XYZ file of C-alpha atoms in Angstrom:
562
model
C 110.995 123.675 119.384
C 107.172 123.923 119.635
C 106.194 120.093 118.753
C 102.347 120.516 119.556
C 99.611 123.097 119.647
C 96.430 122.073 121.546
C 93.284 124.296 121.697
C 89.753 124.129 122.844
C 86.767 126.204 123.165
C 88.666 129.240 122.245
C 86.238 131.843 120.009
C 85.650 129.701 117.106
C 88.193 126.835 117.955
C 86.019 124.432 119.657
C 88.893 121.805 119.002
C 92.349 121.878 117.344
C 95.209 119.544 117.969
C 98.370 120.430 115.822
C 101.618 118.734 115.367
C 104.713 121.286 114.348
C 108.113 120.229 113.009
C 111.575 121.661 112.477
C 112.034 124.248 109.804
C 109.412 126.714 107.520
C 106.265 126.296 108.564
C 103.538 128.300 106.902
C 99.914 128.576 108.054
C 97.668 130.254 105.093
C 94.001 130.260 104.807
C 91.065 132.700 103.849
C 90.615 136.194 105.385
C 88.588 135.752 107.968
C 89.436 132.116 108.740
C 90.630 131.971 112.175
C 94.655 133.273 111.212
C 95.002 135.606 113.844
C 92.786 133.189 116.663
C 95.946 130.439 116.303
C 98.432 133.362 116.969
C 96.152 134.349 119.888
C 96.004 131.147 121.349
C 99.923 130.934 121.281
C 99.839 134.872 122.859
C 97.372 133.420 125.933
C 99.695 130.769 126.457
C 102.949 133.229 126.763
C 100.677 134.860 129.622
C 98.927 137.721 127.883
C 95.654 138.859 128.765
C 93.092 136.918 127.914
C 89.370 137.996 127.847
C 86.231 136.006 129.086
C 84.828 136.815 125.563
C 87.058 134.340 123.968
C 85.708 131.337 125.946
C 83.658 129.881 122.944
C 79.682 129.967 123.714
C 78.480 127.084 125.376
C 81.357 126.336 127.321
C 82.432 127.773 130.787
C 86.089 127.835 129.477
C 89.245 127.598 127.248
C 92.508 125.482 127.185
C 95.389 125.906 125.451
C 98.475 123.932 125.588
C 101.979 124.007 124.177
C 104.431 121.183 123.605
C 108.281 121.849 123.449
C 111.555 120.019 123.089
C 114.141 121.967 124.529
C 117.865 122.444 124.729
C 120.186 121.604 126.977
C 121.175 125.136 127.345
C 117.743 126.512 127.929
C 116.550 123.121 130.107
C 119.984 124.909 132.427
C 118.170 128.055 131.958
C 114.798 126.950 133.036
C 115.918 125.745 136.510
C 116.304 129.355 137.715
C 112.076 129.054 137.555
C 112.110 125.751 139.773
C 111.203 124.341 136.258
C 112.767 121.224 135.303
C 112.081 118.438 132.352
C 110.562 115.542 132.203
C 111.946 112.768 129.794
C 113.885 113.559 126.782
C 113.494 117.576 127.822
C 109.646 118.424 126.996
C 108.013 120.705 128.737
C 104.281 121.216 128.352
C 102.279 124.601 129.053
C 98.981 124.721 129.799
C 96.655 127.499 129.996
C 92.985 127.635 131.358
C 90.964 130.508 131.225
C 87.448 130.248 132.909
C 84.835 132.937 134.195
C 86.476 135.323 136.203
C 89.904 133.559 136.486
C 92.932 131.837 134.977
C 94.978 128.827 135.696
C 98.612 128.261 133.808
C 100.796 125.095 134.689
C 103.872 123.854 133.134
C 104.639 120.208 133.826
C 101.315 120.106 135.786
C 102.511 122.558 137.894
C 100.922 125.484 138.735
C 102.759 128.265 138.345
C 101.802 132.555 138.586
C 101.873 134.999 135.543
C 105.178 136.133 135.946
C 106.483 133.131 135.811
C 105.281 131.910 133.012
C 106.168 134.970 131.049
C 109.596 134.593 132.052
C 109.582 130.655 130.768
C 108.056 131.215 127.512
C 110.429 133.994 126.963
C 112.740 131.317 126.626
C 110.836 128.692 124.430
C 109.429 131.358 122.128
C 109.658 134.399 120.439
C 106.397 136.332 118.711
C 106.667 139.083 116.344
C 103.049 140.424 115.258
C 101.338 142.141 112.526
C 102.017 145.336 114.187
C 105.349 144.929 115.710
C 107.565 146.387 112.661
C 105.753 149.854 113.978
C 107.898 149.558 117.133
C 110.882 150.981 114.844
C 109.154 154.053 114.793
C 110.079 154.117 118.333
C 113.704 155.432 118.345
C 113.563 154.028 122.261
C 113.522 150.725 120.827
C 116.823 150.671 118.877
C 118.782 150.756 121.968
C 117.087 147.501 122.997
C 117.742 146.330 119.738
C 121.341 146.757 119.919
C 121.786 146.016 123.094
C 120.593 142.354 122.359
C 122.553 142.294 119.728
C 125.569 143.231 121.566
C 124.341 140.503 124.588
C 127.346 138.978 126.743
C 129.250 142.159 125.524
C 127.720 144.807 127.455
C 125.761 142.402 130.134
C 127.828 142.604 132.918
C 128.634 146.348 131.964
C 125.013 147.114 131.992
C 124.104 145.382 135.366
C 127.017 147.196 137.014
C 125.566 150.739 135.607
C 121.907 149.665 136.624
C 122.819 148.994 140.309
C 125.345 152.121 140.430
C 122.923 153.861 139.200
C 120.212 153.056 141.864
C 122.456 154.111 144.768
C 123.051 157.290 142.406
C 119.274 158.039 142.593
C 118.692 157.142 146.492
C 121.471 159.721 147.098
C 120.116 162.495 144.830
C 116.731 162.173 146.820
C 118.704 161.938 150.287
C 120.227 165.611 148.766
C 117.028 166.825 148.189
C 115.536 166.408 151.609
C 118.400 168.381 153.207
C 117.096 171.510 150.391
C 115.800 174.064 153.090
C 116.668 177.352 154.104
C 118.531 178.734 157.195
C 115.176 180.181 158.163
C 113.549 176.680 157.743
C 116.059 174.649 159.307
C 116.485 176.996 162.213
C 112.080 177.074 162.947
C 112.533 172.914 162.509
C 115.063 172.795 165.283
C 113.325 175.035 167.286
C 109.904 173.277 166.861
C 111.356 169.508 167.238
C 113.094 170.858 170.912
C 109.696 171.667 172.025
C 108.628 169.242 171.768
C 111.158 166.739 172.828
C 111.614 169.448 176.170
C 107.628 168.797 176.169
C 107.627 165.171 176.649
C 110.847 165.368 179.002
C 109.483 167.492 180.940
C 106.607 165.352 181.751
C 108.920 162.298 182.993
C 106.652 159.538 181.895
C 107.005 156.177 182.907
C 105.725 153.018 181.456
C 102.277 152.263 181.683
C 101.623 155.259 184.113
C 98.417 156.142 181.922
C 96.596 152.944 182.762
C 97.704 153.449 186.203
C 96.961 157.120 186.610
C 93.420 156.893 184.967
C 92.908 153.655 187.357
C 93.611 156.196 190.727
C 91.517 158.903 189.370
C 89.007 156.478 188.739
C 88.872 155.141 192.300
C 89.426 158.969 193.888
C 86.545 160.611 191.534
C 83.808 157.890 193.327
C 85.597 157.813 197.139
C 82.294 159.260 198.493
C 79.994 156.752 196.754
C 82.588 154.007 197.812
C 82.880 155.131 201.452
C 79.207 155.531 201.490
C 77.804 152.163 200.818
C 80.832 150.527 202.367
C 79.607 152.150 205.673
C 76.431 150.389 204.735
C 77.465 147.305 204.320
C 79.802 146.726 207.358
C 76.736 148.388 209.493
C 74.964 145.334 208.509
C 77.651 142.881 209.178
C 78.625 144.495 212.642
C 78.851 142.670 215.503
C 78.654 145.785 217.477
C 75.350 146.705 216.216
C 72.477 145.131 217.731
C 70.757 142.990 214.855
C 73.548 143.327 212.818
C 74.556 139.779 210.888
C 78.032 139.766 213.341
C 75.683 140.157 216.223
C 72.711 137.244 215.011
C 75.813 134.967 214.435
C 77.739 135.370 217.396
C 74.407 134.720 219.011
C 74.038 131.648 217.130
C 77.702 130.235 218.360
C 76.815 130.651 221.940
C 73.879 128.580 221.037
C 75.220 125.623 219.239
C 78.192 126.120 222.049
C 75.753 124.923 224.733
C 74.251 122.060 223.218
C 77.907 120.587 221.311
C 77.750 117.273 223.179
C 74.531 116.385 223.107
C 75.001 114.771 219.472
C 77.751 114.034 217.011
C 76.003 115.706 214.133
C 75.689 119.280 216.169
C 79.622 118.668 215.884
C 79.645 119.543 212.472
C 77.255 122.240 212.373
C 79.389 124.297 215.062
C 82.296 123.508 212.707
C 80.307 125.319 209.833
C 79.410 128.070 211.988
C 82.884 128.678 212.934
C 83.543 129.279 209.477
C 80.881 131.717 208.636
C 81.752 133.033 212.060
C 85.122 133.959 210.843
C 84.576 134.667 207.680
C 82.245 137.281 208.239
C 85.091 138.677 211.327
C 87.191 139.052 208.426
C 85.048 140.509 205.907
C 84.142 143.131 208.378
C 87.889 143.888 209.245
C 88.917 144.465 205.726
C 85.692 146.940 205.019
C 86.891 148.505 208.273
C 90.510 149.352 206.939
C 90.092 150.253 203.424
C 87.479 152.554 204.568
C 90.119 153.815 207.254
C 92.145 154.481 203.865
C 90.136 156.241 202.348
C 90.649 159.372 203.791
C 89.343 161.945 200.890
C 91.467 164.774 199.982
C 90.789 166.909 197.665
C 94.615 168.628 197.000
C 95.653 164.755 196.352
C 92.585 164.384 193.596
C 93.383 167.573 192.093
C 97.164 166.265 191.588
C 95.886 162.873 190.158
C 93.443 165.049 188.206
C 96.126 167.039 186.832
C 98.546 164.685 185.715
C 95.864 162.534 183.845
C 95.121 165.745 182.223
C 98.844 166.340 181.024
C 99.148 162.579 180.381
C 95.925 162.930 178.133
C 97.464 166.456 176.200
C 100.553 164.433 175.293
C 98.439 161.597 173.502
C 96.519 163.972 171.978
C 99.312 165.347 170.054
C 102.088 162.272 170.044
C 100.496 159.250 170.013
C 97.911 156.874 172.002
C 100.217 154.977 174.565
C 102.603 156.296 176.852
C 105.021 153.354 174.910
C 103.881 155.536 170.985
C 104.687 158.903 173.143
C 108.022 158.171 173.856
C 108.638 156.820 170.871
C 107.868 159.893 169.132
C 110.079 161.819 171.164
C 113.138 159.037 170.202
C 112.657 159.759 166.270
C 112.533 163.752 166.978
C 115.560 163.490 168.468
C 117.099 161.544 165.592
C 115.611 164.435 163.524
C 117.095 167.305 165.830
C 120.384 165.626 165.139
C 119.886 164.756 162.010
C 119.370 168.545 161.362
C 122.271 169.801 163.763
C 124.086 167.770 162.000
C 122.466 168.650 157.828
C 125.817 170.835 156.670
C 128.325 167.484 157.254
C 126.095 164.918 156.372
C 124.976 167.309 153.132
C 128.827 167.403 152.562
C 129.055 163.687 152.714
C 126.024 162.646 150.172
C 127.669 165.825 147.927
C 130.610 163.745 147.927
C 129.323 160.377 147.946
C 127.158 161.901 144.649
C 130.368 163.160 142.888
C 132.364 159.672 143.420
C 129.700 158.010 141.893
C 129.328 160.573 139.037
C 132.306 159.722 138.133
C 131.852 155.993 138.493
C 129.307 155.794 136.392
C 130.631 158.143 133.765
C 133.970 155.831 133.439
C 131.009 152.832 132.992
C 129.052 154.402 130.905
C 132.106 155.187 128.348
C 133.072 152.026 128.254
C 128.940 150.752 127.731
C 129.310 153.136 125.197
C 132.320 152.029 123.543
C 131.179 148.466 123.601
C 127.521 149.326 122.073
C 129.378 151.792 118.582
C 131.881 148.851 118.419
C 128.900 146.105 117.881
C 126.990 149.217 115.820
C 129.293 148.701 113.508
C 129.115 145.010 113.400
C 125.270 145.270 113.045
C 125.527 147.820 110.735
C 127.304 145.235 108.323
C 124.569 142.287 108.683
C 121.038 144.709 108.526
C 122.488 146.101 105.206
C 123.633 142.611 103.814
C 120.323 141.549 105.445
C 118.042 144.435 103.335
C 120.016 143.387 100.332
C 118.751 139.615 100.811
C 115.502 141.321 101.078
C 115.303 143.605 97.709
C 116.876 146.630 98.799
C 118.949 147.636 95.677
C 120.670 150.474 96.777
C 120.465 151.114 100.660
C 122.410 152.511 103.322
C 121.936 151.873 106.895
C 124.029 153.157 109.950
C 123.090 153.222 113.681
C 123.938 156.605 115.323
C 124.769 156.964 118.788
C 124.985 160.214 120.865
C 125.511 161.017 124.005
C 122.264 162.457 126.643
C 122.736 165.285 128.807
C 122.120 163.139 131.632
C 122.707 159.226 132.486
C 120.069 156.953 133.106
C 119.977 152.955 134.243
C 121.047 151.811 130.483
C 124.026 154.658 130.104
C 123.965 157.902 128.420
C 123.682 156.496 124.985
C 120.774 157.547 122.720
C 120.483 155.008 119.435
C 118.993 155.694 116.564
C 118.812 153.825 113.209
C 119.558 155.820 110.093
C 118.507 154.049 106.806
C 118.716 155.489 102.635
C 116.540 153.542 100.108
C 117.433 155.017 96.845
C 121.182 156.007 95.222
C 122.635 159.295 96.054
C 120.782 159.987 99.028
C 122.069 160.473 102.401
C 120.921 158.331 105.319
C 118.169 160.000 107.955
C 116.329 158.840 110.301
C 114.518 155.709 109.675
C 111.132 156.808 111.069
C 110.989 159.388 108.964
C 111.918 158.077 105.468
C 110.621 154.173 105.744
C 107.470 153.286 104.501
C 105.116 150.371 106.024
C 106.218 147.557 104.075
C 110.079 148.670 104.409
C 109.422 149.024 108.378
C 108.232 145.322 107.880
C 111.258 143.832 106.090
C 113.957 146.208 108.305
C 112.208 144.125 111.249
C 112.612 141.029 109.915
C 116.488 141.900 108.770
C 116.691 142.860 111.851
C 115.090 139.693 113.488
C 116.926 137.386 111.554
C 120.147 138.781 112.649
C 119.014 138.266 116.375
C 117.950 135.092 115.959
C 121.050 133.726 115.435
C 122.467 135.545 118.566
C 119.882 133.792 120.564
C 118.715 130.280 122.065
C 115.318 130.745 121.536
C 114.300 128.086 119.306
C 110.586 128.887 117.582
C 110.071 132.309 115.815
C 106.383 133.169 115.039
C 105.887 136.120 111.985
C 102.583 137.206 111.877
C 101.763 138.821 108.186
C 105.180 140.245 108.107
C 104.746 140.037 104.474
C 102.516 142.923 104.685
C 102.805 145.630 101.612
C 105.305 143.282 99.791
C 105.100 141.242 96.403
C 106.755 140.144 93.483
C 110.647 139.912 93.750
C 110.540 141.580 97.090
C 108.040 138.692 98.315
C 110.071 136.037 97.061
C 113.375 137.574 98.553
C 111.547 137.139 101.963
C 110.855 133.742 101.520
C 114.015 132.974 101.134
C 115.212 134.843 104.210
C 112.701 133.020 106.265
C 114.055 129.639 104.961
C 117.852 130.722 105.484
C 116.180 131.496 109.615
C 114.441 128.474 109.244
C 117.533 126.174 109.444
C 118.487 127.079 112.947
C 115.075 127.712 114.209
C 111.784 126.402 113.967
C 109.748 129.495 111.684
C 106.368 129.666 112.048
C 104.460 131.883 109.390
C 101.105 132.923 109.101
C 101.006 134.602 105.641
C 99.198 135.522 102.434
C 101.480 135.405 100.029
C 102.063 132.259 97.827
C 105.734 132.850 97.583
C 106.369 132.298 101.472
C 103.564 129.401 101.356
C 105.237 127.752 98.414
C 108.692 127.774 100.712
C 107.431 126.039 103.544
C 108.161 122.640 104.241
C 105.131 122.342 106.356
C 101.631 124.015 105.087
C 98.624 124.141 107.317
C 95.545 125.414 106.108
C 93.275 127.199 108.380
C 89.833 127.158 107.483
C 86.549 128.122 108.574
C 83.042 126.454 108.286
C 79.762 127.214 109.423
C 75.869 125.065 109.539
C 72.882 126.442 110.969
C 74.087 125.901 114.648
C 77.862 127.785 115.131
C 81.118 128.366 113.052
C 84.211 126.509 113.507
C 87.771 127.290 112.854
C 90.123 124.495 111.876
C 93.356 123.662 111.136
C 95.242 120.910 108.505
C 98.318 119.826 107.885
C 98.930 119.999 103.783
C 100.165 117.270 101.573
C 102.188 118.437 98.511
C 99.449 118.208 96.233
C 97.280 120.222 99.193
C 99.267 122.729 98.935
C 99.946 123.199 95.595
C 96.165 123.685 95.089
C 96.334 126.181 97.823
C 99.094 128.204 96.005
C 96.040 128.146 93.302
C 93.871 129.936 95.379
C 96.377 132.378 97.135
C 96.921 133.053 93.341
C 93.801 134.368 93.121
C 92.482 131.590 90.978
C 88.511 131.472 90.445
C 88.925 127.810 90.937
C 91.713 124.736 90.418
C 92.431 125.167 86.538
C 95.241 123.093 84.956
C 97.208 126.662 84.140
C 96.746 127.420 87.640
C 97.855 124.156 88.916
C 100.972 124.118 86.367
C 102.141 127.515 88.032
C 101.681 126.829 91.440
C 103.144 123.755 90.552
C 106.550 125.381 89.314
C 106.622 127.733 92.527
C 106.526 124.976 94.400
C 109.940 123.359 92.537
C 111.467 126.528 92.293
C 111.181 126.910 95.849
C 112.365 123.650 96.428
C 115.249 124.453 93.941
C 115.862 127.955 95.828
C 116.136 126.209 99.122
C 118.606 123.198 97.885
C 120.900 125.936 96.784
C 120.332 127.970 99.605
C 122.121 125.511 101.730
C-alpha cells in the first residue's frame, strides 16, 4: 500500500508531501490543475522516462519518492531483487532526475532501471487515460487471459517458451545446411585449397619473426662485413698503429718499470684488462666475420620463404599462431560439410521430435487458457452488468495459428454485444470509447483480485460516462477498493462523492511562477467540491444540499455494498 507521495521541483510541483490510506481514494481538481503531473510523478518513480523539461525552472533537479507497506508475500517476492525491508516492511523509492542523468534508490540503495521496474511492478499497478485503447489490440487479450489464468498455465508456458527456443536455434541450424550440390561441392573444393595451401607450407611457430630476423641480417651482410673489417683493422694487433698494436706496446712498457712502485702495480693490472679485452673483442669480430660467408642461393631461399610466409598472412591472418588457426576452423568446416546430409538428417529429426513436443504443450496451454475463458467469460459479463450494461454478451474466442510461437498457437480475441438480439463480434469493432473504458476496468477489477499487487491507480477512466453509468462505476471502484488501495484521479462527482479520501489538486499563480498543490479534504471540503464538479457557479445552499445527499447516498451505497 502506497502510504506517502513526496515530490519536489517537478514542472509546477515545487513541493508536495502526501499521505495515502487504505481504500477509495479520489484526487479531483480543475482542468488544468496539475491532475495528470501527480500521475507523472508516480510514472517517473516506476522508472519511465523522464525528461529534463520537467525539472521545475530554477532548480537543477527533481525528486520523487514513494512510501509502501508491503506484504509478506511480496516482501518474499522482493528478495529475488536483493531488496529486503526495513522495519515493519516499508520500502521507500526514490527517484532523482538531474541534467543529463538519473539516480533511483530503494532503501537508500542504488539500484539500475531495470530493477526498479521490476520492484514497482510489484508495489503498483497504473492504468492511464489511454490504456482502455490497448483493447483495440487483439494481441493484448492473450495477455489478458493469460494473467487471468496465472499459476494455471505458468509452468506450461515456461516449458513452451524454452522448447520453443531450442525449436528456433534448430530451424536456423537447418537453414545454414540450405545449399545446392553445386554449392556444397565448389565449398569443399575451395576450403581443401586452402587447408592443402597452408599444409603445404609446414609452418612452425614463430618462424615469421624468425625468418624476417635472417633475411634481415642476410639483405645487409655486405654493409656488416664491411665496417666490421673496419673496425677490427683498427683494433689489430697485427697492424702497425692499430689500438692492439699501441697497447701491447704499452704492456711491455709498464712491464719494465712494475717494481719500481706499488702504484704502477695497479696500473699494469688495468692494462691487463683492456689488454684482454680488446684480444677478445678482436677475436669475436674475427669469427662472425669468418661466418659470414655471403651466398646468394641461401638469401634467395630465406627470401623466398619470407615471401610465402608473407602470401599466407595476407590472405589468413597476421601471425603464423591466426594462420594456423584458420586452417583448424576450415577443417571443421570441410567436415562439417562432408558430413551436411547426416547431420541435416539429425537437426530434421531433432526438429520433428520437438514439433511434436511442443504441439502436445501447446494443446494442453490451450486447453488450460478456453477452460479459464470460460471462467472469465462469467465475471467480465457479471462485471459489465455492475457497470450499466443492460443487455450484453461477452465471450473470448480462441483459435488456433498456422504456426506456434513462444506463448502457444492460441490467438484470443474478445467478442462483446451491447444491445438485445444481437450477436457478439469483435470487440474492437463494435465498442465505443467510453465502453472500451468500463470493459477495462471490468476487466481490471477481475485481475485485481487474482493479484498481490496492492495500489491500483485509474487515471480518468471515467471518461465518456455519466449518470447511472457513472454512479455504477463508483461503486465498482469501492467493491476494488476493499482489497486494494484505489487511487482515482477523476471528474466526475459520483466517483469523488465515493471516496473515503478526497484530495484536491489545485493550482495558483502570483507574478513570479505557478504552483501545483495538493490537499487532503475534510467532509465538509469535499462536499463543497462535489458543488463545483457539479458545475455550480459558486457554493449555493441547493448546491450544497445535493452534494450533500451524494455524499450520504454514497456512504449508504458503500455500507450495503459490504
Amino acid at each position: 500500500m502506497l502510504l506517502n507521495l513526496h515530490v519536489k521541483n517537478l514542472a509546477l510541483i515545487e513541493e508536495v508531501d502526501v499521505d495515502f490510506e487504505k481504500g477509495l481514494i479520489v484526487l479531483t481538481g480543475e482542468t488544468g490543475a496539475g491532475k495528470s503531473l501527480i500521475l507523472g510523478s508516480v510514472n517517473i518513480a516506476l522508472g519511465n522516462k523522464a525528461s529534463k523539461d520537467m525539472i521545475r525552472k530554477g532548480t537543477d533537479y527533481s525528486l520523487v519518492e514513494l512510501t509502501f507497506s508491503v506484504s509478506e508475500t511480496c516482501a518474499k517476492q522482493l528478495k529475488k531483487y536483493d531488496i529486503y525491508m526495513e522495519e515493519d516492511n516499508i520500502i521507500t523509492v526514490t527517484r532523482k532526475i538531474s541534467e543529463g542523468r538519473s539516480i533511483s534508490k530503494i532503501n537508500g540503495e542504488t539500484v539500475n532501471i531495470k530493477t526498479l521496474k521490476n520492484v514497482m511492478s510489484l508495489l503498483i499497478d497504473i492504468h492511464g487515460q489511454h490504456d482502455h485503447q490497448s483493447l483495440l489490440y487483439t494481441k493484448n487479450h492473450l495477455d489478458i487471459l493469460d494473467k487471468f489464468a496465472k499459476d494455471s498455465i505458468l509452468e506450461l508456458k515456461e516449458k513452451i517458451k524454452e522448447e520453443y527456443s531450442k525449436y528456433t536455434k534448430l530451424i536456423k541450424k537447418l537453414e545454414e545446411f540450405n545449399i545446392d550440390e553445386g554449392q556444397k561441392a565448389r565449398e569443399i573444393e575451395f576450403a581443401e585449397y586452402e587447408v592443402n595451401e597452408i599444409e603445404s607450407a609446414n609452418l612452425k611457430p614463430e618462424e615469421d619473426v624468425q625468418v624476417e630476423e635472417e633475411f634481415k641480417k642476410l639483405s645487409n651482410s655486405k654493409e656488416i662485413v664491411s665496417a666490421l673489417s673496419e673496425i677490427y683493422n683498427a683494433l689489430s694487433y697485427e697492424t702497425a698503429g692499430g689500438l692492439g698494436d699501441i697497447i701491447n706496446k704499452a704492456v711491455m712498457d709498464i712491464n719494465s718499470i712494475k717494481g719500481m712502485d706499488e702504484k704502477i702495480s695497479q696500473f699494469q693490472t688495468e692494462l691487463y684488462d683492456i689488454d684482454n679485452l680488446c684480444r677478445e673483442l678482436t677475436s669475436q669480430i674475427y669469427d662472425y666475420n669468418s661466418g659470414m660467408d655471403f651466398n646468394p642461393e641461401y638469401v634467395r631461399e630465406v627470401e623466398e620463404r619470407l615471401d610465402v610466409i608473407n602470401h599466407l598472412k595476407l590472405k589468413y591472418g597476421n601471425s603464423i599462431e591466426e594462420i594456423l588457426r584458420y586452417k583448424e576452423e576450415k577443417e571443421e568446416y570441410l567436415e562439417k560439410l562432408n558430413n551436411m546430409t547426416d547431420e541435416m538428417e539429425s537437426v530434421k529429426n531433432q526438429i520433428s521430435e520437438l514439433e511434436g513436443t511442443l504441439n502436445n504443450l501447446c494443446t494442453k496451454l490451450s486447453e488450460q487458457r478456453k477452460k479459464a475463458a470460460k471462467e472469465l467469460e462469467v465475471l467480465v459479463k457479471q462485471a459489465l452488468v455492475d457497470l450499466n450494461f443492460i443487455a450484453v454478451e461477452f465471450e473470448i474466442q480462441i483459435t488456433r495459428k498456422e504456426s506456434i510461437g513462444e506463448n502457444g498457437f492460441d490467438n484470443v480475441e474478445f467478442m462483446i454485444s451491447t444491445n438485445p438480439g444481437e450477436s457478439v463480434k469483435p470487440l474492437v469493432k463494435v465498442a465505443s470509447g467510453g465502453e472500451l473504458s468500463r470493459i477495462m476496468l471490468a476487466i481490471k477489477s477481475i485481475l485485481a483480485t487474482e493479484d498481490d499487487i496492492d495500489t491500483l491507480i485509474f487515471d480518468e477512466i471515467d471518461t465518456g460516462i455519466s449518470g447511472q453509468t457513472a454512479m455504477k462505476v463508483a461503486e465498482k471502484m469501492a467493491k476494488i477498493s476493499r482489497n486494494h488501495q484505489v487511487i482515482c484521479i477523476s471528474h466526475l462527482s459520483q466517483i469523488a462523492a465515493m471516496a473515503d479520501s478526497h484530495y484536491l489538486i489545485k493550482k495558483t499563480a502570483d507574478e513570479n511562477s505557478t504552483t501545483t498543490s495538493i490537499k487532503k479534504l475534510t467532509r465538509q471540503q469535499s462536499i463543497e467540491e462535489l458543488v463545483r464538479i457539479n458545475g455550480g457557479s459558486g457554493i449555493t445552499e441547493a448546491g450544497l444540499i445535493h452534494a450533500t445527499e451524494m455524499k450520504d447516498m454514497a456512504d449508504r451505497t458503500k455500507s450495503n455494498l459490504f
